[in-house]
Short mmCIF file of C-alpha atoms in Angstrom, two decimals:
data_model
loop_
_atom_site.label_atom_id
_atom_site.label_comp_id
_atom_site.label_asym_id
_atom_site.label_seq_id
_atom_site.Cartn_x
_atom_site.Cartn_y
_atom_site.Cartn_z
CA MET A 179 3.24 -13.52 35.67
CA LYS A 180 2.51 -12.98 32.01
CA HIS A 181 5.61 -12.72 29.82
CA ALA A 182 5.74 -9.90 27.32
CA GLN A 183 5.05 -11.03 23.79
CA ARG A 184 8.05 -10.90 21.51
CA ILE A 185 8.01 -9.12 18.17
CA LEU A 186 10.66 -9.21 15.44
CA VAL A 187 11.11 -5.97 13.47
CA VAL A 188 12.89 -6.36 10.13
CA ASP A 189 13.82 -3.14 8.29
CA ASP A 190 17.05 -1.94 6.70
CA SER A 191 16.58 1.49 8.29
CA ALA A 192 17.98 1.74 11.81
CA THR A 193 15.81 4.82 12.32
CA VAL A 194 12.62 2.91 11.53
CA ARG A 195 13.69 -0.03 13.69
CA ARG A 196 14.39 2.35 16.57
CA GLN A 197 11.09 4.25 16.24
CA THR A 198 9.15 1.01 15.99
CA ARG A 199 11.02 -0.54 18.90
CA GLU A 200 10.28 2.43 21.14
CA ALA A 201 6.57 2.39 20.25
CA LEU A 202 6.25 -1.34 20.81
CA GLU A 203 8.30 -1.43 24.02
CA GLN A 204 6.23 1.40 25.41
CA ALA A 205 3.19 -0.75 24.69
CA GLY A 206 4.71 -3.60 26.68
CA PHE A 207 6.14 -5.80 23.95
CA GLU A 208 9.66 -7.21 23.76
CA VAL A 209 11.41 -6.38 20.51
CA GLU A 210 14.26 -7.84 18.51
CA GLU A 211 15.58 -6.32 15.31
CA ALA A 212 17.05 -7.43 12.01
CA GLY A 213 18.49 -5.26 9.25
CA GLU A 214 17.35 -7.34 6.29
CA GLY A 215 15.62 -10.59 5.30
CA ILE A 216 18.45 -13.08 5.74
CA GLU A 217 19.20 -11.85 9.25
CA GLY A 218 15.45 -11.78 9.94
CA LEU A 219 15.11 -15.46 9.04
CA TRP A 220 18.11 -16.33 11.18
CA ARG A 221 16.59 -14.59 14.20
CA ALA A 222 13.21 -16.21 13.54
CA ARG A 223 14.89 -19.62 13.73
CA GLN A 224 16.59 -18.75 17.06
CA THR A 225 13.54 -17.30 18.81
CA ARG A 226 9.84 -17.96 18.57
CA PHE A 227 8.19 -14.60 17.90
CA ALA A 228 4.53 -13.81 18.44
CA LEU A 229 4.48 -11.46 15.48
CA VAL A 230 6.91 -10.43 12.73
CA MET A 231 7.02 -6.96 11.17
CA VAL A 232 8.74 -6.69 7.81
CA ASP A 233 9.74 -3.93 5.42
CA VAL A 234 9.50 -4.85 1.74
CA HIS A 235 12.31 -2.92 0.11
CA MET A 236 15.56 -4.26 1.63
CA PRO A 237 18.96 -5.30 0.28
CA LYS A 238 20.07 -8.96 0.02
CA MET A 239 16.60 -10.41 0.59
CA ASP A 240 13.44 -8.32 0.27
CA GLY A 241 10.48 -8.62 2.60
CA ILE A 242 8.25 -10.61 0.24
CA ALA A 243 10.94 -13.26 -0.22
CA MET A 244 11.54 -13.35 3.52
CA ILE A 245 7.85 -13.89 4.25
CA ARG A 246 7.73 -16.85 1.87
CA GLU A 247 10.74 -18.43 3.59
CA LEU A 248 9.30 -17.64 7.03
CA ARG A 249 6.02 -19.39 6.29
CA ALA A 250 7.99 -22.52 5.47
CA LEU A 251 9.41 -22.64 9.03
CA PRO A 252 7.46 -24.93 11.37
CA TRP A 253 6.69 -22.29 14.03
CA TYR A 254 5.51 -19.64 11.63
CA LYS A 255 2.71 -21.17 9.61
CA SER A 256 0.07 -19.02 11.28
CA THR A 257 2.13 -16.31 13.04
CA PRO A 258 0.84 -12.82 12.17
CA VAL A 259 3.17 -11.14 9.66
CA PHE A 260 2.76 -7.41 9.38
CA VAL A 261 4.26 -5.54 6.41
CA LEU A 262 5.36 -1.92 6.94
CA THR A 263 6.40 -0.39 3.61
CA THR A 264 6.49 2.68 1.38
CA ASP A 265 4.76 0.69 -1.38
CA SER A 266 1.06 1.54 -1.57
CA SER A 267 0.15 -0.35 -4.75
CA LEU A 268 -2.64 -2.89 -4.55
CA ASP A 269 -0.61 -5.23 -6.77
CA ARG A 270 2.24 -5.28 -4.29
CA ALA A 271 -0.12 -5.85 -1.34
CA GLU A 272 -1.64 -8.79 -3.23
CA GLU A 273 1.87 -10.13 -3.81
CA GLY A 274 2.45 -9.84 -0.07
CA LYS A 275 -0.79 -11.67 0.64
CA GLN A 276 0.19 -14.49 -1.73
CA ALA A 277 3.54 -14.76 0.07
CA GLY A 278 1.76 -15.08 3.41
CA ALA A 279 1.53 -11.55 4.85
CA THR A 280 -1.34 -10.94 7.27
CA ALA A 281 -1.55 -7.15 7.16
CA TRP A 282 -0.10 -4.19 5.26
CA MET A 283 0.59 -0.64 6.41
CA VAL A 284 2.01 2.11 4.21
CA LYS A 285 4.66 4.33 5.78
CA PRO A 286 4.72 6.68 7.58
CA PRO A 287 3.18 4.45 10.22
CA ASN A 288 0.64 5.69 12.70
CA TYR A 289 2.13 4.01 15.76
CA ASP A 290 -1.04 4.31 17.85
CA VAL A 291 -3.00 2.53 15.12
CA LEU A 292 -0.18 0.05 14.68
CA VAL A 293 -0.02 -0.90 18.36
CA ARG A 294 -3.81 -1.26 18.62
CA GLY A 295 -3.84 -3.39 15.50
CA ILE A 296 -1.05 -5.62 16.77
CA ARG A 297 -2.74 -6.11 20.13
CA LYS A 298 -5.99 -7.05 18.41
CA MET A 299 -4.18 -9.43 16.08
CA LEU A 300 -2.34 -11.15 18.94
CA ASP A 301 -5.42 -11.38 21.13
CA SER A 302 -7.24 -13.24 18.38
CA THR A 303 -4.46 -15.83 17.80
CA MET B 27 27.02 21.81 -19.03
CA ALA B 28 24.74 22.61 -21.98
CA ASP B 29 26.13 19.61 -23.86
CA ALA B 30 25.62 17.45 -20.78
CA LEU B 31 22.01 18.56 -20.41
CA GLY B 32 21.20 18.45 -24.11
CA ASP B 33 19.22 20.61 -26.50
CA SER B 34 16.13 20.54 -24.33
CA ALA B 35 18.06 22.57 -21.76
CA THR B 36 18.93 25.46 -24.07
CA ILE B 37 17.50 28.94 -23.71
CA VAL B 38 17.40 31.35 -26.61
CA LEU B 39 17.53 35.06 -25.94
CA VAL B 40 16.55 37.39 -28.74
CA ASP B 41 18.27 40.67 -28.00
CA GLN B 42 21.25 42.89 -28.74
CA ALA B 43 24.37 42.19 -26.68
CA ASP B 44 23.78 45.20 -24.46
CA GLY B 45 20.00 44.82 -24.22
CA PRO B 46 17.89 44.18 -21.10
CA VAL B 47 17.21 40.53 -21.97
CA ALA B 48 20.88 39.83 -22.73
CA ALA B 49 21.69 41.24 -19.28
CA ILE B 50 20.43 38.07 -17.58
CA ALA B 51 22.29 35.62 -19.85
CA ARG B 52 25.14 35.07 -17.41
CA GLU B 53 22.76 34.38 -14.51
CA LEU B 54 20.71 31.97 -16.61
CA LYS B 55 23.84 29.94 -17.32
CA THR B 56 24.21 29.31 -13.58
CA TYR B 57 21.20 26.99 -13.80
CA GLY B 58 23.34 24.71 -15.93
CA MET B 59 21.48 25.68 -19.08
CA GLY B 60 22.95 26.52 -22.46
CA VAL B 61 22.15 30.12 -23.32
CA VAL B 62 22.24 31.36 -26.88
CA LEU B 63 21.99 35.06 -27.67
CA VAL B 64 20.75 35.96 -31.12
CA PRO B 65 20.52 39.59 -32.24
CA GLU B 66 17.45 39.32 -34.42
CA PRO B 67 14.23 37.33 -34.70
CA ALA B 68 15.11 35.64 -38.01
CA ALA B 69 18.28 34.17 -36.50
CA ALA B 70 16.29 32.91 -33.52
CA LEU B 71 13.88 31.15 -35.84
CA GLU B 72 16.72 29.50 -37.74
CA PHE B 73 18.21 28.35 -34.44
CA ALA B 74 14.89 26.96 -33.22
CA GLN B 75 14.34 25.09 -36.48
CA ALA B 76 17.75 23.47 -36.08
CA ARG B 77 17.16 22.67 -32.39
CA PRO B 78 13.40 22.28 -32.04
CA LYS B 79 13.23 21.26 -28.39
CA LEU B 80 14.28 24.40 -26.56
CA ALA B 81 13.67 25.11 -22.89
CA LEU B 82 12.68 28.76 -23.03
CA ALA B 83 12.74 31.81 -25.29
CA ILE B 84 12.93 35.39 -24.06
CA VAL B 85 12.35 38.01 -26.70
CA ASN B 86 13.02 41.72 -26.61
CA ARG B 87 10.13 43.03 -28.65
CA ALA B 88 11.94 46.22 -29.38
CA LEU B 89 13.83 44.23 -32.03
CA GLU B 90 10.70 43.35 -33.97
CA THR B 91 9.36 45.52 -36.72
CA GLU B 92 5.68 46.04 -37.38
CA ALA B 93 5.94 44.04 -40.56
CA ALA B 94 7.79 41.11 -39.05
CA THR B 95 5.96 37.96 -38.06
CA SER B 96 5.78 37.62 -34.29
CA ILE B 97 8.82 35.65 -33.25
CA ALA B 98 6.98 34.12 -30.33
CA ALA B 99 4.22 32.74 -32.55
CA ALA B 100 6.80 31.45 -35.01
CA LEU B 101 8.77 29.72 -32.24
CA ARG B 102 5.63 28.15 -30.87
CA ALA B 103 4.70 26.91 -34.32
CA ILE B 104 7.87 24.81 -34.08
CA ASP B 105 7.14 23.73 -30.50
CA GLU B 106 3.72 24.65 -29.18
CA THR B 107 4.79 23.88 -25.60
CA LEU B 108 7.74 26.28 -25.62
CA PRO B 109 7.37 28.98 -22.98
CA VAL B 110 8.12 32.42 -24.38
CA ILE B 111 8.68 35.51 -22.26
CA HIS B 112 8.01 38.63 -24.18
CA PHE B 113 9.78 41.69 -22.89
CA GLY B 114 8.82 45.06 -24.24
CA PRO B 115 6.20 47.56 -25.10
CA THR B 116 2.74 46.05 -25.11
CA SER B 117 1.50 48.49 -27.73
CA ARG B 118 2.96 46.22 -30.43
CA LEU B 119 1.12 43.11 -29.33
CA GLY B 120 -1.42 43.19 -32.09
CA GLY B 121 -3.00 39.81 -32.64
CA SER B 122 0.00 37.78 -31.51
CA MET B 123 -0.13 35.15 -28.80
CA TYR B 124 2.60 35.07 -26.13
CA SER B 125 3.20 32.92 -23.10
CA ILE B 126 4.06 35.76 -20.78
CA VAL B 127 4.18 39.46 -21.52
CA VAL B 128 6.24 41.66 -19.25
CA PRO B 129 6.66 45.44 -19.37
CA PRO B 130 10.03 47.05 -20.14
CA SER B 131 10.05 48.46 -16.60
CA LEU B 132 10.61 44.98 -15.14
CA SER B 133 13.95 44.75 -13.34
CA SER B 134 16.65 42.23 -14.31
CA ALA B 135 16.16 40.45 -10.99
CA ASP B 136 12.43 40.07 -11.60
CA LEU B 137 12.99 38.95 -15.19
CA LEU B 138 15.45 36.34 -13.97
CA GLU B 139 12.98 35.11 -11.35
CA LEU B 140 10.29 34.83 -14.01
CA ALA B 141 12.68 32.94 -16.29
CA GLU B 142 13.60 30.54 -13.46
CA SER B 143 9.97 29.79 -12.67
CA SER B 144 9.21 29.25 -16.38
CA LEU B 145 12.14 26.86 -16.65
CA ARG B 146 11.12 25.07 -13.48
CA ARG B 147 7.63 24.51 -14.87
CA ARG B 148 9.05 23.43 -18.22
CA PHE B 149 10.83 20.49 -16.61
CA TYR B 150 8.78 19.96 -13.48
CA ALA B 151 5.10 20.68 -13.95
CA ASP B 152 3.30 22.33 -11.03
CA ASP B 153 1.39 19.17 -10.15
CA LEU B 154 4.61 17.13 -10.09
CA VAL B 155 6.24 19.69 -7.78
CA GLU B 156 3.13 19.66 -5.60
CA THR B 157 3.33 15.88 -5.46
CA LEU B 158 6.99 16.09 -4.47
CA ILE B 159 6.19 18.63 -1.74
CA ASN B 160 3.32 16.47 -0.44
CA CYS B 161 5.45 13.32 -0.48
CA THR B 162 8.24 15.17 1.34
CA ALA B 163 5.82 16.47 3.97
CA ALA B 164 4.32 13.00 4.42
CA ALA B 165 7.77 11.43 4.70
CA LEU B 166 8.96 13.98 7.24
CA SER B 167 5.74 13.88 9.27
CA GLY B 168 6.75 10.46 10.51
CA PHE B 169 9.99 11.89 11.89
CA ASP B 170 9.50 15.52 12.79
CA ASN B 171 6.24 17.32 13.44
CA GLU B 172 7.83 20.74 13.03
CA VAL B 173 7.98 20.73 9.24
CA THR B 174 6.58 24.02 8.06
CA ALA B 175 7.56 24.92 4.53
CA ALA B 176 9.08 23.70 1.29
CA ARG B 177 10.24 26.03 -1.44
CA PRO B 178 11.09 24.75 -4.93
CA SER B 179 13.83 26.20 -7.14
CA LEU B 180 16.29 25.04 -9.79
CA ARG B 181 19.80 24.14 -8.70
CA ARG B 182 22.51 26.59 -9.69
CA VAL B 183 26.02 25.65 -10.73
CA GLY B 184 28.43 26.14 -7.86
CA SER B 185 25.73 26.17 -5.19
CA ASP B 186 26.70 24.65 -1.86
CA ARG B 187 26.38 20.94 -1.41
CA ALA B 188 24.80 19.64 1.79
CA GLN B 189 27.32 18.58 4.42
CA ILE B 190 25.78 15.13 4.77
CA GLN B 191 23.75 13.49 2.00
CA SER B 192 21.96 10.30 1.16
CA ALA B 193 21.07 9.35 -2.42
CA ILE B 194 18.36 7.11 -3.79
CA SER B 195 17.61 6.31 -7.42
CA LEU B 196 14.46 5.73 -9.41
CA GLY B 197 14.41 3.47 -12.48
CA GLY B 198 11.94 2.02 -14.94
CA GLU B 199 9.70 3.97 -17.31
CA VAL B 200 10.96 7.20 -15.76
CA THR B 201 14.42 7.62 -14.30
CA GLY B 202 15.71 9.94 -11.68
CA TRP B 203 17.24 10.34 -8.30
CA LEU B 204 16.79 12.13 -5.02
CA LEU B 205 19.52 13.56 -2.76
CA VAL B 206 18.48 14.36 0.79
CA GLY B 207 20.88 16.31 2.93
CA GLY B 208 21.63 19.03 5.40
CA SER B 209 24.17 20.34 7.83
CA GLU B 210 25.34 17.95 10.51
CA GLU B 211 24.28 20.37 13.23
CA HIS B 212 20.73 20.71 11.91
CA LEU B 213 20.31 17.02 11.32
CA ARG B 214 21.55 16.15 14.81
CA ARG B 215 18.93 18.46 16.29
CA ILE B 216 16.17 16.85 14.22
CA TYR B 217 17.34 13.37 15.23
CA GLN B 218 17.48 14.36 18.91
CA ARG B 219 13.91 15.69 18.69
CA MET B 220 12.87 12.30 17.40
CA PHE B 221 14.76 10.37 20.06
CA PRO B 222 15.03 12.63 23.13
CA ARG B 223 16.18 9.77 25.35
CA SER B 224 19.16 9.09 23.13
CA ASP B 225 22.57 9.65 24.80
CA SER B 226 24.39 10.36 21.58
CA THR B 227 23.73 10.75 17.87
CA THR B 228 26.29 9.34 15.46
CA ARG B 229 26.93 10.30 11.85
CA ALA B 230 25.63 6.86 10.88
CA ASP B 231 22.34 7.65 12.66
CA ILE B 232 21.96 10.84 10.64
CA VAL B 233 22.81 9.17 7.34
CA ASP B 234 20.27 6.46 8.10
CA LEU B 235 17.60 9.06 8.86
CA LEU B 236 18.31 10.84 5.58
CA GLY B 237 18.14 7.53 3.73
CA GLU B 238 14.72 6.73 5.17
CA ILE B 239 13.43 10.25 4.40
CA GLY B 240 14.61 9.76 0.81
CA ASN B 241 13.11 6.29 0.70
CA ARG B 242 9.70 7.53 1.82
CA THR B 243 9.72 10.64 -0.36
CA LEU B 244 10.77 8.86 -3.53
CA GLY B 245 8.51 5.97 -2.51
CA GLY B 246 5.63 8.44 -2.47
CA ILE B 247 6.59 9.67 -5.95
CA LYS B 248 6.79 6.05 -7.12
CA ASN B 249 3.31 5.42 -5.74
CA GLN B 250 1.91 8.49 -7.49
CA LEU B 251 3.53 7.40 -10.74
CA HIS B 252 2.00 3.95 -10.26
CA GLN B 253 -1.37 5.61 -9.80
CA MET B 254 -0.82 7.29 -13.18
CA GLY B 255 0.05 3.95 -14.72
CA VAL B 256 3.81 4.53 -14.84
CA GLU B 257 5.94 1.77 -13.33
CA SER B 258 9.22 2.47 -11.56
CA THR B 259 11.58 0.87 -9.09
CA LEU B 260 13.43 2.34 -6.12
CA GLY B 261 17.10 1.85 -5.41
CA VAL B 262 18.50 1.37 -1.91
CA PRO B 263 19.54 4.58 -0.10
CA SER B 264 23.29 5.14 0.00
CA HIS B 265 25.56 7.56 1.81
CA ALA B 266 26.59 10.15 -0.79
CA ASP B 267 28.36 13.12 0.79
CA ASP B 268 30.51 13.83 -2.28
CA ALA B 269 27.85 13.22 -4.90
CA ARG B 270 26.67 15.97 -7.22
CA PRO B 271 24.94 14.05 -9.96
CA ILE B 272 23.58 15.69 -13.07
CA GLY B 273 20.96 14.47 -15.45
CA SER B 274 19.73 15.44 -18.89
CA VAL B 275 17.39 17.96 -17.28
CA PRO B 276 17.99 20.65 -14.64
CA VAL B 277 17.85 19.61 -11.01
CA LEU B 278 14.99 20.73 -8.77
CA ILE B 279 15.80 21.75 -5.23
CA LEU B 280 13.29 21.65 -2.42
CA THR B 281 14.36 23.41 0.76
CA VAL B 282 12.36 22.10 3.69
CA GLU B 283 12.17 23.98 6.96
CA ALA B 284 11.71 21.83 10.03
CA GLY B 285 11.53 24.17 13.00
CA ALA B 286 14.79 26.11 13.02
CA GLU B 287 16.51 23.44 10.92
CA ARG B 288 16.66 22.85 7.17
CA ILE B 289 16.72 19.78 4.99
CA SER B 290 17.54 20.07 1.32
CA MET B 291 16.22 17.77 -1.35
CA GLU B 292 17.69 17.66 -4.87
CA PHE B 293 15.44 15.90 -7.33
CA CYS B 294 15.92 14.95 -10.95
CA LEU B 295 13.27 13.19 -13.02
CA GLU B 296 13.82 12.26 -16.66
CA HIS B 297 11.73 10.76 -19.46
CA ILE B 298 8.61 12.30 -18.01
CA GLU B 299 6.88 11.96 -21.39
CA ALA B 300 6.08 8.45 -20.12
CA ILE B 301 3.79 10.05 -17.54
CA GLY B 302 1.41 11.59 -20.03
CA ALA B 303 1.35 8.48 -22.19
CA SER B 304 0.14 6.09 -19.51
CA THR B 305 -3.07 7.54 -18.15
CA GLU B 306 -5.08 4.53 -19.29
CA ARG B 307 -3.22 2.33 -16.82
CA ALA B 308 -4.20 4.37 -13.75
CA GLN B 309 -4.13 2.37 -10.53
CA ARG B 310 -5.57 2.72 -7.06
CA LEU B 311 -3.35 3.25 -4.04
CA LEU B 312 -3.57 2.27 -0.40
CA ASP B 313 -3.67 5.08 2.19
CA SER B 314 -0.72 5.50 4.51
CA GLY B 315 -0.97 4.92 8.26
CA ARG B 316 -3.91 2.48 8.02
CA ILE B 317 -3.80 -1.25 8.60
CA ILE B 318 -5.03 -3.22 5.63
CA LEU B 319 -5.87 -6.81 6.51
CA LEU B 320 -4.87 -9.13 3.66
#
């Protein structure tokens, strides 16, 4: 029996985490949540996730900083990291890429597109 | 309030104390503006020379003589961007240039509405308001597909505050803030539409929803400013039920209808002269809702 793939959703908005959780669980994924970068890193150390979704603009530790720290963890060198953010500037996306992000989506998310994209990304890893 | 908002938020009315233009002075003050009534064109000119960055001038043309220089033209010689509403008989127009000419038959209510829209455009250009409306619609589309309308107006002193509010700030080359709010009842219904399987909706849920709406709306404004070459930073949304901030410019209100519910947005943007000065730094933006592989 194939286990559901586990995704970590990191966003300071409980509403966004909830919407994203519902979309991903409906698509058959298991989801854990974190409210900001420090908690996200802690969860990433406890559990091996197949994919990590990160908001950029968060208190305490922003998403770009979290991605850099995540890539330094042994399990996460090549794990897909998906940024979901309000920031649509090319400069910021490039900054995300330099930090180690795999993909970028500007809010509001299209959850159908998001789920298809995640499936494709995980199938290719 | 006029001192708090500054000279750029002062309106000059050229009229006698019992005239038709003076009749709307009290209402104009409810927008938080300073209103100065001067009984003759020469005094208005002196005032404008002393305070060159006025918000609006409304002139009762009945006060002008044939020989007098057009007050509107003289005011605009001091500030060519000053909107001037000219109230009175059109037969005296001659070769003068006016922003808006209205007949003496116009009611006080209509004159006030015209003044409000002129003020709104003075501080929030039509394309900026359109951007705000589009960003609001885009932000809300991710939460509620029943959003139907958004009407802009200037906030009036003493107007009701939303029952629940979230605030988010904008800093950098332009500064400002956005308050998103509504009644608890309306917001609960919106939240329950989003999450129909939810057993209960807490106040914290609603505040969080408002914060994310504000984050996406102001984030959209930030992106548009970036596209125009103006850099800004977003604050973190915070619960702000008791907040009624003011700025150096009047506050714009956007009332959004989502089905039978309403969300109110109060928006203040300052130092917008930075927007016009930065067109050479225009940047491209990424589209929302699409996956960009990095």
